[in-house]
Amino acid sequence: MSDEKIIEMFLRREATAVACAQKEYGKACMETARKILKDEQAAQACFNEAFLRAWQNIPPERPVSLKAYLLRLTRNLAVEKYAAGHFEAPATELGEAFKELEDCLLPPETDLESDLVLEELSEVLNGFLKLEPAQDRVCFVRRYWYGESVKEIAAACGLREERVKSLLSHSKRRLRAVLLREETYI
Amino acid sequence: MNRTRFTLYMRAVDDSFLEEAQRSLPNRKQRVLRWLLPKVVCLCLLLIGLFIWQPWKDMENAVTKEDMTAQGYFFEAPDGADNVAYSFAALENDVSVQVAQMEFTRSNAAYTCRALHREKPCNITGLNADEDTFKWNSRDYQMQLCVLENNLAWISWYSAGDHVQYSLSAQDGKAALLDTAVSLLREMDHNMALAPEAAVNVKFDVFTENGLTVTETGFISDFVQYTYRTAATDATSSPAADISGMGDYAVKAETQIQHCDAYLSYEEGGAGKIIWFDAVLGQLHSLYMDDDASEEALLQMAQVLFTGAQKND
């Protein structure tokens, strides 16, 4: 069933909308949750929570892509869960990805609890992503905010793995330059 | 790994980027197709255009000056000619006949010069030959000048020696056409008998006066300005009409230039004129000099011009 039809079902508040969405995108959402949490029960909880939130938020929200919307919800919920209680759990793809990116985030002597730090980091990161070419940006976000492997990104984007590695490496270098220029440390 | 840093970092990116990353991107094959398709379409259109146009065929079929020479047509573009192109074209009034053609531009005007092997003179211009036609001889060439409407004119010459009829046409004014014809003939080693070979500042004009088409050549020879006029007439007897446009002078005399009766009128050492009538061809001639006039000087220059116009028998 197409995205558009399922979204219409959400908008009309049809009870079968969630089931249809799960049928289409359930597997991908579950995979996303698993990648971050590595705990089947926690991943299932995230999965259920994501679809509940989608039901609650559509309408008034009307996503451009239902798949992207559901994956984003699942991912955000999984990240929250990961940071809250499962941080010391076995290493996940996302944890590995973050470690990889830590290289270009300089060690700070900053008050990490300050709201200003989040604000400043958000501004710099989003500013940087905005200026990245679409393909580079998609690969970068999939790797460092979804914790997808290079192989998965290559398959999803129709690129060779070497090309994905090269794109990620160049984006990292540019991010480091931006962070240095903006004097943003975390 | 620091939990606070990790949380900060994970929360720092806008949801719009997170969603964008999961929207389906066109796969590589699609992207290659999307990139390639317009180029393939352009290439196909280009190939179709080339197939229709077939410029290589033009190049293969391009007629050269050498091709003309091989057919016995000796074309030489005049001084200042540009965009010279050779071709063979069907004659307008008889498409079975192919004329050799040299097209060129000169002083922003387009000219067409044609040639055709013929036993006698004929009109190969593809244009009308109306009554406003002036014929004369220039050594071996039988010349003809025809002035049509809309500034259209043609000049033709028949070479009795090699039996080739030539023509030059243009919508460029009679004087310019005559000038181009003289230049063209000079390139073909023929000095049209409208001015002596050593003359300088040669200028041509063609105009109608008293119902006659008058060809005028102005030139300077030995620092004296001359004006030589010729016109065809139906008149058959002397004294001929005076086409010099000048009045009479104190000294008057009658003489002969070859077989023609000639009339002189001049101021000794000043201006003067001589007029003569070729009853055989029905041609009026006049020669005016603005200085140093004498019977001898006028006769000498008239003989040079008239002799040049005669056949080399």
GROMACS .gro file of C-alpha atoms in nm:
model
  499
    1MET     CA    1   0.000   0.000   0.000
    2SER     CA    2   0.131   0.345  -0.079
    3ASP     CA    3   0.247   0.601   0.178
    4GLU     CA    4  -0.022   0.840   0.063
    5LYS     CA    5  -0.304   0.588   0.121
    6ILE     CA    6  -0.183   0.495   0.470
    7ILE     CA    7  -0.146   0.861   0.568
    8GLU     CA    8  -0.501   0.923   0.443
    9MET     CA    9  -0.618   0.636   0.669
   10PHE     CA   10  -0.440   0.801   0.964
   11LEU     CA   11  -0.603   1.131   0.879
   12ARG     CA   12  -0.946   0.969   0.859
   13ARG     CA   13  -0.870   0.797   1.192
   14GLU     CA   14  -0.924   0.450   1.047
   15ALA     CA   15  -0.837   0.182   1.302
   16THR     CA   16  -0.652  -0.028   1.045
   17ALA     CA   17  -0.406   0.256   0.967
   18VAL     CA   18  -0.152   0.145   1.229
   19ALA     CA   19  -0.170  -0.217   1.117
   20CYS     CA   20  -0.113  -0.112   0.755
   21ALA     CA   21   0.180   0.110   0.856
   22GLN     CA   22   0.331  -0.174   1.059
   23LYS     CA   23   0.288  -0.412   0.767
   24GLU     CA   24   0.473  -0.172   0.536
   25TYR     CA   25   0.740  -0.028   0.767
   26GLY     CA   26   0.733  -0.240   1.082
   27LYS     CA   27   1.037  -0.442   0.985
   28ALA     CA   28   1.249  -0.136   0.911
   29CYS     CA   29   1.143   0.032   1.237
   30MET     CA   30   1.224  -0.278   1.439
   31GLU     CA   31   1.566  -0.301   1.272
   32THR     CA   32   1.636   0.061   1.364
   33ALA     CA   33   1.541   0.005   1.725
   34ARG     CA   34   1.752  -0.312   1.741
   35LYS     CA   35   2.054  -0.137   1.596
   36ILE     CA   36   2.049   0.119   1.879
   37LEU     CA   37   1.937  -0.098   2.169
   38LYS     CA   38   2.049  -0.456   2.105
   39ASP     CA   39   1.777  -0.566   2.341
   40GLU     CA   40   1.476  -0.733   2.185
   41GLN     CA   41   1.230  -0.633   2.455
   42ALA     CA   42   1.347  -0.273   2.466
   43ALA     CA   43   1.340  -0.258   2.086
   44GLN     CA   44   0.984  -0.398   2.080
   45ALA     CA   45   0.878  -0.138   2.339
   46CYS     CA   46   1.028   0.137   2.124
   47PHE     CA   47   0.856  -0.003   1.819
   48ASN     CA   48   0.515  -0.003   1.989
   49GLU     CA   49   0.571   0.344   2.135
   50ALA     CA   50   0.666   0.481   1.792
   51PHE     CA   51   0.346   0.359   1.627
   52LEU     CA   52   0.138   0.485   1.918
   53ARG     CA   53   0.295   0.830   1.880
   54ALA     CA   54   0.233   0.825   1.508
   55TRP     CA   55  -0.135   0.748   1.572
   56GLN     CA   56  -0.148   1.033   1.826
   57ASN     CA   57   0.033   1.287   1.609
   58ILE     CA   58  -0.122   1.223   1.264
   59PRO     CA   59  -0.326   1.440   1.240
   60PRO     CA   60  -0.246   1.721   1.293
   61GLU     CA   61   0.094   1.624   1.151
   62ARG     CA   62   0.106   1.508   0.790
   63PRO     CA   63   0.444   1.355   0.708
   64VAL     CA   64   0.597   1.383   0.362
   65SER     CA   65   0.725   1.026   0.390
   66LEU     CA   66   0.557   0.796   0.638
   67LYS     CA   67   0.852   0.558   0.641
   68ALA     CA   68   1.100   0.835   0.725
   69TYR     CA   69   0.863   0.974   0.987
   70LEU     CA   70   0.820   0.636   1.162
   71LEU     CA   71   1.191   0.558   1.151
   72ARG     CA   72   1.272   0.898   1.299
   73LEU     CA   73   1.021   0.842   1.582
   74THR     CA   74   1.157   0.495   1.651
   75ARG     CA   75   1.515   0.613   1.642
   76ASN     CA   76   1.453   0.906   1.876
   77LEU     CA   77   1.275   0.681   2.123
   78ALA     CA   78   1.551   0.421   2.101
   79VAL     CA   79   1.820   0.683   2.157
   80GLU     CA   80   1.635   0.814   2.465
   81LYS     CA   81   1.608   0.462   2.601
   82TYR     CA   82   1.971   0.385   2.521
   83ALA     CA   83   2.095   0.698   2.696
   84ALA     CA   84   1.865   0.648   2.993
   85GLY     CA   85   1.911   0.288   3.092
   86HIS     CA   86   2.105   0.078   2.850
   87PHE     CA   87   2.416   0.285   2.812
   88GLU     CA   88   2.642   0.020   2.954
   89ALA     CA   89   2.480  -0.252   2.745
   90PRO     CA   90   2.688  -0.434   2.480
   91ALA     CA   91   2.822  -0.199   2.210
   92THR     CA   92   2.572  -0.114   1.942
   93GLU     CA   93   2.626   0.015   1.589
   94LEU     CA   94   2.521   0.361   1.700
   95GLY     CA   95   2.762   0.355   1.992
   96GLU     CA   96   3.039   0.254   1.757
   97ALA     CA   97   2.944   0.527   1.515
   98PHE     CA   98   2.951   0.789   1.790
   99LYS     CA   99   3.297   0.674   1.899
  100GLU     CA  100   3.411   0.709   1.539
  101LEU     CA  101   3.286   1.065   1.529
  102GLU     CA  102   3.433   1.156   1.868
  103ASP     CA  103   3.769   1.191   1.691
  104CYS     CA  104   3.659   1.511   1.534
  105LEU     CA  105   3.484   1.651   1.842
  106LEU     CA  106   3.758   1.813   2.049
  107PRO     CA  107   3.772   1.743   2.424
  108PRO     CA  108   3.604   2.027   2.611
  109GLU     CA  109   3.620   2.200   2.942
  110THR     CA  110   3.260   2.302   2.898
  111ASP     CA  111   2.957   2.287   3.121
  112LEU     CA  112   2.777   2.000   2.951
  113GLU     CA  113   2.461   2.057   3.151
  114SER     CA  114   2.410   2.407   3.010
  115ASP     CA  115   2.125   2.449   2.762
  116LEU     CA  116   2.351   2.687   2.572
  117VAL     CA  117   2.584   2.401   2.478
  118LEU     CA  118   2.302   2.204   2.316
  119GLU     CA  119   2.179   2.517   2.142
  120GLU     CA  120   2.524   2.603   2.010
  121LEU     CA  121   2.603   2.246   1.904
  122SER     CA  122   2.264   2.216   1.734
  123GLU     CA  123   2.323   2.536   1.544
  124VAL     CA  124   2.667   2.433   1.426
  125LEU     CA  125   2.571   2.073   1.336
  126ASN     CA  126   2.252   2.168   1.154
  127GLY     CA  127   2.429   2.453   0.980
  128PHE     CA  128   2.697   2.212   0.867
  129LEU     CA  129   2.443   1.950   0.748
  130LYS     CA  130   2.245   2.211   0.563
  131LEU     CA  131   2.549   2.301   0.355
  132GLU     CA  132   2.645   1.940   0.281
  133PRO     CA  133   2.543   1.791  -0.056
  134ALA     CA  134   2.223   1.582  -0.016
  135GLN     CA  135   2.394   1.249  -0.080
  136ASP     CA  136   2.680   1.321   0.165
  137ARG     CA  137   2.430   1.443   0.426
  138VAL     CA  138   2.208   1.134   0.397
  139CYS     CA  139   2.508   0.900   0.433
  140PHE     CA  140   2.642   1.101   0.727
  141VAL     CA  141   2.310   1.106   0.917
  142ARG     CA  142   2.245   0.737   0.848
  143ARG     CA  143   2.587   0.648   0.982
  144TYR     CA  144   2.616   0.876   1.284
  145TRP     CA  145   2.255   0.928   1.392
  146TYR     CA  146   2.098   0.597   1.291
  147GLY     CA  147   2.404   0.381   1.349
  148GLU     CA  148   2.379   0.207   1.011
  149SER     CA  149   2.686   0.025   0.885
  150VAL     CA  150   2.871   0.131   0.572
  151LYS     CA  151   2.736  -0.180   0.399
  152GLU     CA  152   2.377  -0.095   0.489
  153ILE     CA  153   2.417   0.265   0.373
  154ALA     CA  154   2.575   0.153   0.047
  155ALA     CA  155   2.284  -0.084  -0.018
  156ALA     CA  156   2.021   0.174   0.077
  157CYS     CA  157   2.174   0.454  -0.130
  158GLY     CA  158   2.284   0.245  -0.428
  159LEU     CA  159   2.651   0.333  -0.377
  160ARG     CA  160   2.969   0.129  -0.354
  161GLU     CA  161   3.100   0.079   0.003
  162GLU     CA  162   3.426   0.251  -0.088
  163ARG     CA  163   3.230   0.551  -0.207
  164VAL     CA  164   3.031   0.565   0.118
  165LYS     CA  165   3.354   0.546   0.320
  166SER     CA  166   3.501   0.826   0.113
  167LEU     CA  167   3.189   1.044   0.153
  168LEU     CA  168   3.186   0.988   0.531
  169SER     CA  169   3.554   1.064   0.560
  170HIS     CA  170   3.522   1.389   0.367
  171SER     CA  171   3.215   1.494   0.566
  172LYS     CA  172   3.398   1.426   0.893
  173ARG     CA  173   3.689   1.637   0.781
  174ARG     CA  174   3.457   1.922   0.690
  175LEU     CA  175   3.271   1.891   1.023
  176ARG     CA  176   3.600   1.911   1.212
  177ALA     CA  177   3.689   2.227   1.022
  178VAL     CA  178   3.349   2.378   1.104
  179LEU     CA  179   3.375   2.288   1.473
  180LEU     CA  180   3.724   2.438   1.490
  181ARG     CA  181   3.611   2.754   1.315
  182GLU     CA  182   3.308   2.791   1.541
  183GLU     CA  183   3.515   2.697   1.850
  184THR     CA  184   3.247   2.445   1.954
  185TYR     CA  185   3.370   2.187   2.201
  186ILE     CA  186   3.177   1.917   2.375
  187MET     CA  187   3.215   0.751   2.577
  188ASN     CA  188   3.044   1.009   2.789
  189ARG     CA  189   2.666   0.964   2.827
  190THR     CA  190   2.596   1.338   2.851
  191ARG     CA  191   2.802   1.409   2.540
  192PHE     CA  192   2.630   1.124   2.359
  193THR     CA  193   2.283   1.250   2.454
  194LEU     CA  194   2.372   1.607   2.361
  195TYR     CA  195   2.507   1.493   2.030
  196MET     CA  196   2.207   1.271   1.950
  197ARG     CA  197   1.960   1.548   2.029
  198ALA     CA  198   2.148   1.813   1.836
  199VAL     CA  199   2.031   1.720   1.483
  200ASP     CA  200   1.701   1.845   1.342
  201ASP     CA  201   1.425   1.592   1.283
  202SER     CA  202   1.406   1.714   0.924
  203PHE     CA  203   1.755   1.575   0.856
  204LEU     CA  204   1.670   1.249   1.034
  205GLU     CA  205   1.362   1.206   0.818
  206GLU     CA  206   1.543   1.307   0.501
  207ALA     CA  207   1.805   1.038   0.564
  208GLN     CA  208   1.535   0.769   0.561
  209ARG     CA  209   1.343   0.887   0.260
  210SER     CA  210   1.408   0.657  -0.029
  211LEU     CA  211   1.684   0.794  -0.249
  212PRO     CA  212   1.681   0.694  -0.611
  213ASN     CA  213   1.917   0.399  -0.640
  214ARG     CA  214   2.237   0.414  -0.832
  215LYS     CA  215   2.088   0.269  -1.147
  216GLN     CA  216   1.807   0.526  -1.138
  217ARG     CA  217   2.051   0.808  -1.071
  218VAL     CA  218   2.276   0.697  -1.356
  219LEU     CA  219   1.969   0.675  -1.579
  220ARG     CA  220   1.851   1.018  -1.468
  221TRP     CA  221   2.195   1.160  -1.544
  222LEU     CA  222   2.236   0.970  -1.867
  223LEU     CA  223   1.889   0.993  -2.020
  224PRO     CA  224   1.890   1.365  -2.115
  225LYS     CA  225   2.237   1.322  -2.264
  226VAL     CA  226   2.129   1.018  -2.466
  227VAL     CA  227   1.821   1.207  -2.589
  228CYS     CA  228   2.037   1.505  -2.691
  229LEU     CA  229   2.282   1.276  -2.868
  230CYS     CA  230   1.999   1.100  -3.053
  231LEU     CA  231   1.851   1.435  -3.162
  232LEU     CA  232   2.195   1.547  -3.277
  233LEU     CA  233   2.244   1.226  -3.475
  234ILE     CA  234   1.899   1.257  -3.631
  235GLY     CA  235   1.975   1.620  -3.721
  236LEU     CA  236   2.309   1.520  -3.872
  237PHE     CA  237   2.145   1.236  -4.062
  238ILE     CA  238   1.891   1.477  -4.212
  239TRP     CA  239   2.141   1.755  -4.275
  240GLN     CA  240   2.423   1.529  -4.396
  241PRO     CA  241   2.693   1.798  -4.406
  242TRP     CA  242   2.950   1.537  -4.511
  243LYS     CA  243   2.750   1.491  -4.830
  244ASP     CA  244   2.787   1.863  -4.906
  245MET     CA  245   3.158   1.835  -4.841
  246GLU     CA  246   3.182   1.532  -5.067
  247ASN     CA  247   2.980   1.707  -5.335
  248ALA     CA  248   3.147   2.048  -5.299
  249VAL     CA  249   3.250   2.172  -5.640
  250THR     CA  250   3.596   2.327  -5.657
  251LYS     CA  251   3.759   2.573  -5.891
  252GLU     CA  252   3.961   2.279  -6.026
  253ASP     CA  253   3.635   2.102  -6.118
  254MET     CA  254   3.537   2.414  -6.314
  255THR     CA  255   3.873   2.429  -6.489
  256ALA     CA  256   3.844   2.060  -6.580
  257GLN     CA  257   3.514   2.145  -6.753
  258GLY     CA  258   3.680   2.428  -6.945
  259TYR     CA  259   3.545   2.717  -6.734
  260PHE     CA  260   3.810   2.958  -6.610
  261PHE     CA  261   3.668   3.147  -6.317
  262GLU     CA  262   3.871   3.392  -6.112
  263ALA     CA  263   3.707   3.579  -5.826
  264PRO     CA  264   3.763   3.957  -5.846
  265ASP     CA  265   3.964   4.163  -5.598
  266GLY     CA  266   3.782   4.196  -5.267
  267ALA     CA  267   3.554   3.895  -5.325
  268ASP     CA  268   3.453   3.688  -5.022
  269ASN     CA  269   3.255   3.369  -4.961
  270VAL     CA  270   3.343   3.232  -5.303
  271ALA     CA  271   3.152   2.911  -5.380
  272TYR     CA  272   3.143   2.704  -5.697
  273SER     CA  273   2.856   2.488  -5.818
  274PHE     CA  274   2.676   2.352  -6.119
  275ALA     CA  275   2.316   2.465  -6.153
  276ALA     CA  276   2.030   2.390  -6.386
  277LEU     CA  277   1.954   2.670  -6.627
  278GLU     CA  278   1.618   2.827  -6.538
  279ASN     CA  279   1.470   2.817  -6.887
  280ASP     CA  280   1.613   2.475  -6.974
  281VAL     CA  281   1.673   2.251  -6.672
  282SER     CA  282   1.851   1.993  -6.884
  283VAL     CA  283   2.140   2.240  -6.922
  284GLN     CA  284   2.392   2.269  -6.638
  285VAL     CA  285   2.569   2.601  -6.603
  286ALA     CA  286   2.894   2.644  -6.411
  287GLN     CA  287   2.842   2.897  -6.136
  288MET     CA  288   3.067   3.102  -5.908
  289GLU     CA  289   2.889   3.289  -5.630
  290PHE     CA  290   3.063   3.548  -5.417
  291THR     CA  291   3.008   3.862  -5.214
  292ARG     CA  292   3.185   4.188  -5.274
  293SER     CA  293   3.130   4.507  -5.074
  294ASN     CA  294   2.833   4.339  -4.900
  295ALA     CA  295   2.655   4.259  -5.230
  296ALA     CA  296   2.595   3.906  -5.358
  297TYR     CA  297   2.703   3.823  -5.713
  298THR     CA  298   2.645   3.523  -5.938
  299CYS     CA  299   2.886   3.459  -6.221
  300ARG     CA  300   2.792   3.188  -6.471
  301ALA     CA  301   2.955   3.020  -6.766
  302LEU     CA  302   2.832   2.784  -7.034
  303HIS     CA  303   2.986   2.639  -7.351
  304ARG     CA  304   2.782   2.774  -7.642
  305GLU     CA  305   2.836   2.820  -8.015
  306LYS     CA  306   2.682   3.166  -8.008
  307PRO     CA  307   2.596   3.431  -7.746
  308CYS     CA  308   2.290   3.361  -7.532
  309ASN     CA  309   2.134   3.468  -7.206
  310ILE     CA  310   2.237   3.232  -6.925
  311THR     CA  311   2.159   3.467  -6.636
  312GLY     CA  312   1.815   3.321  -6.565
  313LEU     CA  313   1.693   3.681  -6.571
  314ASN     CA  314   1.498   3.875  -6.830
  315ALA     CA  315   1.672   4.044  -7.116
  316ASP     CA  316   1.446   4.341  -7.175
  317GLU     CA  317   1.487   4.621  -7.421
  318ASP     CA  318   1.704   4.828  -7.191
  319THR     CA  319   2.009   4.636  -7.306
  320PHE     CA  320   2.338   4.778  -7.421
  321LYS     CA  321   2.573   4.575  -7.640
  322TRP     CA  322   2.932   4.648  -7.730
  323ASN     CA  323   3.257   4.472  -7.808
  324SER     CA  324   3.561   4.452  -7.589
  325ARG     CA  325   3.836   4.290  -7.797
  326ASP     CA  326   3.728   3.926  -7.842
  327TYR     CA  327   3.433   3.960  -7.608
  328GLN     CA  328   3.084   4.052  -7.711
  329MET     CA  329   2.956   4.243  -7.412
  330GLN     CA  330   2.598   4.302  -7.309
  331LEU     CA  331   2.465   4.501  -7.015
  332CYS     CA  332   2.103   4.473  -6.909
  333VAL     CA  333   1.937   4.686  -6.646
  334LEU     CA  334   1.620   4.552  -6.486
  335GLU     CA  335   1.386   4.684  -6.222
  336ASN     CA  336   1.466   4.699  -5.851
  337ASN     CA  337   1.830   4.785  -5.913
  338LEU     CA  338   1.880   4.438  -6.062
  339ALA     CA  339   2.127   4.421  -6.347
  340TRP     CA  340   2.338   4.173  -6.534
  341ILE     CA  341   2.632   4.189  -6.763
  342SER     CA  342   2.740   3.914  -6.996
  343TRP     CA  343   3.029   3.850  -7.227
  344TYR     CA  344   3.075   3.589  -7.492
  345SER     CA  345   3.420   3.464  -7.569
  346ALA     CA  346   3.417   3.377  -7.936
  347GLY     CA  347   3.765   3.226  -7.903
  348ASP     CA  348   3.671   2.944  -7.667
  349HIS     CA  349   3.294   2.956  -7.724
  350VAL     CA  350   3.202   3.026  -7.367
  351GLN     CA  351   2.918   3.252  -7.259
  352TYR     CA  352   2.976   3.424  -6.924
  353SER     CA  353   2.739   3.633  -6.717
  354LEU     CA  354   2.748   3.827  -6.392
  355SER     CA  355   2.435   3.936  -6.213
  356ALA     CA  356   2.362   4.122  -5.891
  357GLN     CA  357   2.108   4.338  -5.720
  358ASP     CA  358   2.372   4.593  -5.650
  359GLY     CA  359   2.334   4.882  -5.891
  360LYS     CA  360   2.467   4.906  -6.241
  361ALA     CA  361   2.786   5.095  -6.163
  362ALA     CA  362   2.895   4.850  -5.893
  363LEU     CA  363   2.812   4.558  -6.122
  364LEU     CA  364   3.022   4.706  -6.399
  365ASP     CA  365   3.307   4.769  -6.158
  366THR     CA  366   3.291   4.408  -6.037
  367ALA     CA  367   3.275   4.283  -6.395
  368VAL     CA  368   3.584   4.486  -6.489
  369SER     CA  369   3.767   4.349  -6.184
  370LEU     CA  370   3.657   3.996  -6.263
  371LEU     CA  371   3.761   4.021  -6.626
  372ARG     CA  372   4.095   4.169  -6.523
  373GLU     CA  373   4.151   3.857  -6.311
  374MET     CA  374   4.070   3.656  -6.622
  375ASP     CA  375   4.342   3.849  -6.812
  376HIS     CA  376   4.100   4.066  -7.001
  377ASN     CA  377   4.107   4.442  -6.979
  378MET     CA  378   3.761   4.566  -7.068
  379ALA     CA  379   3.800   4.843  -7.326
  380LEU     CA  380   3.640   5.117  -7.122
  381ALA     CA  381   3.965   5.280  -7.015
  382PRO     CA  382   4.329   5.255  -7.125
  383GLU     CA  383   4.537   5.003  -6.933
  384ALA     CA  384   4.753   5.270  -6.765
  385ALA     CA  385   4.453   5.476  -6.651
  386VAL     CA  386   4.405   5.546  -6.283
  387ASN     CA  387   4.107   5.637  -6.066
  388VAL     CA  388   3.874   5.448  -6.302
  389LYS     CA  389   3.506   5.487  -6.213
  390PHE     CA  390   3.200   5.350  -6.385
  391ASP     CA  391   2.844   5.464  -6.414
  392VAL     CA  392   2.542   5.355  -6.614
  393PHE     CA  393   2.247   5.584  -6.657
  394THR     CA  394   1.965   5.663  -6.894
  395GLU     CA  395   1.974   5.986  -7.091
  396ASN     CA  396   1.736   6.087  -7.369
  397GLY     CA  397   1.604   5.730  -7.377
  398LEU     CA  398   1.950   5.580  -7.419
  399THR     CA  399   2.135   5.356  -7.173
  400VAL     CA  400   2.470   5.528  -7.134
  401THR     CA  401   2.779   5.362  -6.994
  402GLU     CA  402   3.024   5.615  -6.854
  403THR     CA  403   3.385   5.555  -6.758
  404GLY     CA  404   3.580   5.828  -6.582
  405PHE     CA  405   3.956   5.794  -6.558
  406ILE     CA  406   4.278   5.990  -6.528
  407SER     CA  407   4.557   5.946  -6.778
  408ASP     CA  408   4.872   6.164  -6.779
  409PHE     CA  409   4.714   6.390  -6.515
  410VAL     CA  410   4.416   6.468  -6.740
  411GLN     CA  411   4.062   6.368  -6.640
  412TYR     CA  412   3.872   6.187  -6.918
  413THR     CA  413   3.506   6.087  -6.945
  414TYR     CA  414   3.426   5.818  -7.201
  415ARG     CA  415   3.064   5.740  -7.281
  416THR     CA  416   2.904   5.480  -7.503
  417ALA     CA  417   2.543   5.402  -7.580
  418ALA     CA  418   2.352   5.181  -7.820
  419THR     CA  419   2.122   5.356  -8.064
  420ASP     CA  420   1.876   5.264  -8.334
  421ALA     CA  421   1.996   5.558  -8.543
  422THR     CA  422   2.170   5.456  -8.862
  423SER     CA  423   2.321   5.776  -9.001
  424SER     CA  424   2.563   6.050  -8.905
  425PRO     CA  425   2.581   6.301  -8.753
  426ALA     CA  426   2.523   6.102  -8.438
  427ALA     CA  427   2.363   6.226  -8.119
  428ASP     CA  428   2.603   6.391  -7.874
  429ILE     CA  429   2.599   6.189  -7.549
  430SER     CA  430   2.897   6.374  -7.396
  431GLY     CA  431   2.675   6.604  -7.194
  432MET     CA  432   2.913   6.892  -7.277
  433GLY     CA  433   2.854   7.207  -7.479
  434ASP     CA  434   3.049   7.316  -7.785
  435TYR     CA  435   3.395   7.473  -7.780
  436ALA     CA  436   3.566   7.729  -8.001
  437VAL     CA  437   3.753   7.490  -8.231
  438LYS     CA  438   3.546   7.247  -8.432
  439ALA     CA  439   3.663   6.979  -8.671
  440GLU     CA  440   3.548   6.665  -8.847
  441THR     CA  441   3.761   6.351  -8.876
  442GLN     CA  442   3.748   5.972  -8.893
  443ILE     CA  443   3.810   5.710  -8.627
  444GLN     CA  444   3.858   5.393  -8.825
  445HIS     CA  445   3.534   5.353  -9.023
  446CYS     CA  446   3.340   5.604  -8.815
  447ASP     CA  447   3.270   5.972  -8.870
  448ALA     CA  448   3.399   6.173  -8.574
  449TYR     CA  449   3.335   6.533  -8.460
  450LEU     CA  450   3.578   6.733  -8.248
  451SER     CA  451   3.508   7.042  -8.041
  452TYR     CA  452   3.772   7.187  -7.809
  453GLU     CA  453   3.958   7.485  -7.665
  454GLU     CA  454   4.322   7.458  -7.764
  455GLY     CA  455   4.507   7.356  -7.447
  456GLY     CA  456   4.182   7.352  -7.251
  457ALA     CA  457   3.878   7.124  -7.236
  458GLY     CA  458   3.748   6.937  -7.538
  459LYS     CA  459   3.540   6.649  -7.666
  460ILE     CA  460   3.514   6.408  -7.956
  461ILE     CA  461   3.204   6.217  -8.055
  462TRP     CA  462   3.176   5.937  -8.307
  463PHE     CA  463   2.918   5.689  -8.428
  464ASP     CA  464   2.976   5.325  -8.517
  465ALA     CA  465   2.700   5.271  -8.768
  466VAL     CA  466   2.786   4.899  -8.800
  467LEU     CA  467   2.712   4.818  -8.436
  468GLY     CA  468   2.479   5.113  -8.379
  469GLN     CA  469   2.694   5.258  -8.103
  470LEU     CA  470   2.744   5.618  -7.999
  471HIS     CA  471   3.073   5.719  -7.841
  472SER     CA  472   3.193   6.039  -7.674
  473LEU     CA  473   3.518   6.129  -7.508
  474TYR     CA  474   3.571   6.441  -7.302
  475MET     CA  475   3.900   6.568  -7.155
  476ASP     CA  476   3.910   6.852  -6.908
  477ASP     CA  477   4.255   6.992  -6.995
  478ASP     CA  478   4.531   6.995  -7.258
  479ALA     CA  479   4.281   6.931  -7.536
  480SER     CA  480   4.393   6.925  -7.895
  481GLU     CA  481   4.284   6.740  -8.208
  482GLU     CA  482   4.578   6.508  -8.173
  483ALA     CA  483   4.522   6.438  -7.801
  484LEU     CA  484   4.150   6.372  -7.843
  485LEU     CA  485   4.199   6.150  -8.148
  486GLN     CA  486   4.480   5.955  -7.988
  487MET     CA  487   4.277   5.864  -7.677
  488ALA     CA  488   3.964   5.792  -7.886
  489GLN     CA  489   4.165   5.555  -8.106
  490VAL     CA  490   4.299   5.373  -7.800
  491LEU     CA  491   3.950   5.322  -7.658
  492PHE     CA  492   3.782   5.235  -7.985
  493THR     CA  493   4.057   5.001  -8.101
  494GLY     CA  494   4.032   4.819  -7.767
  495ALA     CA  495   3.667   4.761  -7.831
  496GLN     CA  496   3.727   4.602  -8.169
  497LYS     CA  497   3.777   4.234  -8.234
  498ASN     CA  498   4.137   4.114  -8.267
  499ASP     CA  499   4.107   3.990  -8.620
   0.00000   0.00000   0.00000
